[in-house]
CSV table of C-alpha atoms in Angstrom, one decimal:
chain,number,residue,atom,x,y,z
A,1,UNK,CA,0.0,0.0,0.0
A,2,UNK,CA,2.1,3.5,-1.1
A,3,UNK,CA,1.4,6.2,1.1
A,4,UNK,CA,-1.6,8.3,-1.1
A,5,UNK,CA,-3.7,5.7,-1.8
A,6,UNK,CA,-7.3,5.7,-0.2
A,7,UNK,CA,-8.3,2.1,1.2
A,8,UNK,CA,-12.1,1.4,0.7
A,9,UNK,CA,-14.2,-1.4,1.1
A,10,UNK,CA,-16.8,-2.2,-1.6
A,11,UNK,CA,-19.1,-5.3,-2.9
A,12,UNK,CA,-18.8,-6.7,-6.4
A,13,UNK,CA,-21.9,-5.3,-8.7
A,14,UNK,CA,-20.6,-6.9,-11.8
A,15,UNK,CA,-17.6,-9.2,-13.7
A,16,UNK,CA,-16.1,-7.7,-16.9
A,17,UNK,CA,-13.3,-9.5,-19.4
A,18,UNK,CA,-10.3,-8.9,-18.3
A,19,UNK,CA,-10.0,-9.1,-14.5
A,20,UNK,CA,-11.8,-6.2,-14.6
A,21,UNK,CA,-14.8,-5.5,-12.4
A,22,UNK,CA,-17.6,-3.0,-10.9
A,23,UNK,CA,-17.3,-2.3,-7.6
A,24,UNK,CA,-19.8,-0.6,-5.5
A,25,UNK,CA,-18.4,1.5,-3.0
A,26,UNK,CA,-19.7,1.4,0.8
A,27,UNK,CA,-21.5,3.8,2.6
A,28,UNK,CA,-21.3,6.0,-0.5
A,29,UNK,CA,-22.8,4.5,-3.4
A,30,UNK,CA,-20.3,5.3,-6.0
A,31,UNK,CA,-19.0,3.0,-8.8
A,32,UNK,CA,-16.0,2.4,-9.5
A,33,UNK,CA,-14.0,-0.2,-12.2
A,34,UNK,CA,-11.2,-1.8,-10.3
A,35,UNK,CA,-9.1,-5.1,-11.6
A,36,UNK,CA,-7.2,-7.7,-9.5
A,37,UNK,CA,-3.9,-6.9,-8.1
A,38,UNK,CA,-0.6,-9.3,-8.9
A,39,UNK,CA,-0.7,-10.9,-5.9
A,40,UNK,CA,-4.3,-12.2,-6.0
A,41,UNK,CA,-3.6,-13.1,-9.6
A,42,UNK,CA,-0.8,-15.6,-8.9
A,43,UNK,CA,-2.6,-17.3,-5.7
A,44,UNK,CA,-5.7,-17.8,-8.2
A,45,UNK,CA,-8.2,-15.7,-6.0
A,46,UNK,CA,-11.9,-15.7,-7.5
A,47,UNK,CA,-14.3,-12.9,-7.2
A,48,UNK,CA,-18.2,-13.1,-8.6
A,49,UNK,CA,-21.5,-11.1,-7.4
A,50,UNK,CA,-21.6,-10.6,-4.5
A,51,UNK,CA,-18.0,-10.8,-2.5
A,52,UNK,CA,-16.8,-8.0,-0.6
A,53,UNK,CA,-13.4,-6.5,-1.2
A,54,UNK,CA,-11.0,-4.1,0.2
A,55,UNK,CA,-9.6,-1.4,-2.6
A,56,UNK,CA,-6.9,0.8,-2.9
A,57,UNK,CA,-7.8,4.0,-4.8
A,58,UNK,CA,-5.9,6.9,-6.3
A,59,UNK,CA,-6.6,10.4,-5.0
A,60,UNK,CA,-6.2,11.9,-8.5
A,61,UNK,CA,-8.4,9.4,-9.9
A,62,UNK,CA,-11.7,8.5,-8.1
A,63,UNK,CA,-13.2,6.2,-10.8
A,64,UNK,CA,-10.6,3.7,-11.0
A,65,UNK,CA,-9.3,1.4,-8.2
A,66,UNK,CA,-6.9,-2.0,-7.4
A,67,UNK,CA,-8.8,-4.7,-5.4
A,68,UNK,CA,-6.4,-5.7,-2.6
A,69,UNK,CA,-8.5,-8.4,-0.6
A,70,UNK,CA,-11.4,-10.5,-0.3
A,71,UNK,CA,-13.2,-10.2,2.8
A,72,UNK,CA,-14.3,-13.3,4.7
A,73,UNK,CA,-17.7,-13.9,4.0
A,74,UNK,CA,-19.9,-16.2,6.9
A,75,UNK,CA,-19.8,-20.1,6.2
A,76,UNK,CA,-23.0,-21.4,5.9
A,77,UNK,CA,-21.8,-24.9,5.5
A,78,UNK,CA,-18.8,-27.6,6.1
A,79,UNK,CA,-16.7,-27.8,9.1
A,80,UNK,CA,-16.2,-24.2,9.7
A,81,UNK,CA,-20.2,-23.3,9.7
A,82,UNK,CA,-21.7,-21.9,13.2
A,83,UNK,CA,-24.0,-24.3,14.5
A,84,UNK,CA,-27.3,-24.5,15.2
């Protein structure tokens, strides 16, 4: 993370060619098109609909950002899942 980025948290809206994607912004409502960084790319991270991800964004540039992490989302099933 360089020192004048902006870190936001967003949800996925929509998957475009490319590793690119929409990403709606939290608490604000803004889109934005942001694309995987290198790291997520080489340990074969997927994103669809739905996941919620941490972004680092430009100052200069508020329509574009780099998708940093996939948040945990709750289990629901398997070993990990609460129970019931």
């Amino acid at each position: 993370m360089s020192q004048d980025s902006i870190v936001v948290e967003g949800k996925i809206v929509n998957v475009l060619a490319g590793t690119m994607f929409r990403v709606e912004v939290e608490g604000t409502g803004h889109v934005v098109l942001a694309h995987i960084s290198g790291k997520m790319r080489k340990r074969f991270i997927r994103l669809v609909p739905g996941d919620r991800v941490r972004m680092e964004m430009s100052p200069y540039d508020m329509d574009k950002a780099r998708i940093v992490w996939r948040l945990n989302k709750p289990r629901t099933d398997g070993p990990g899942a609460p129970r019931r």
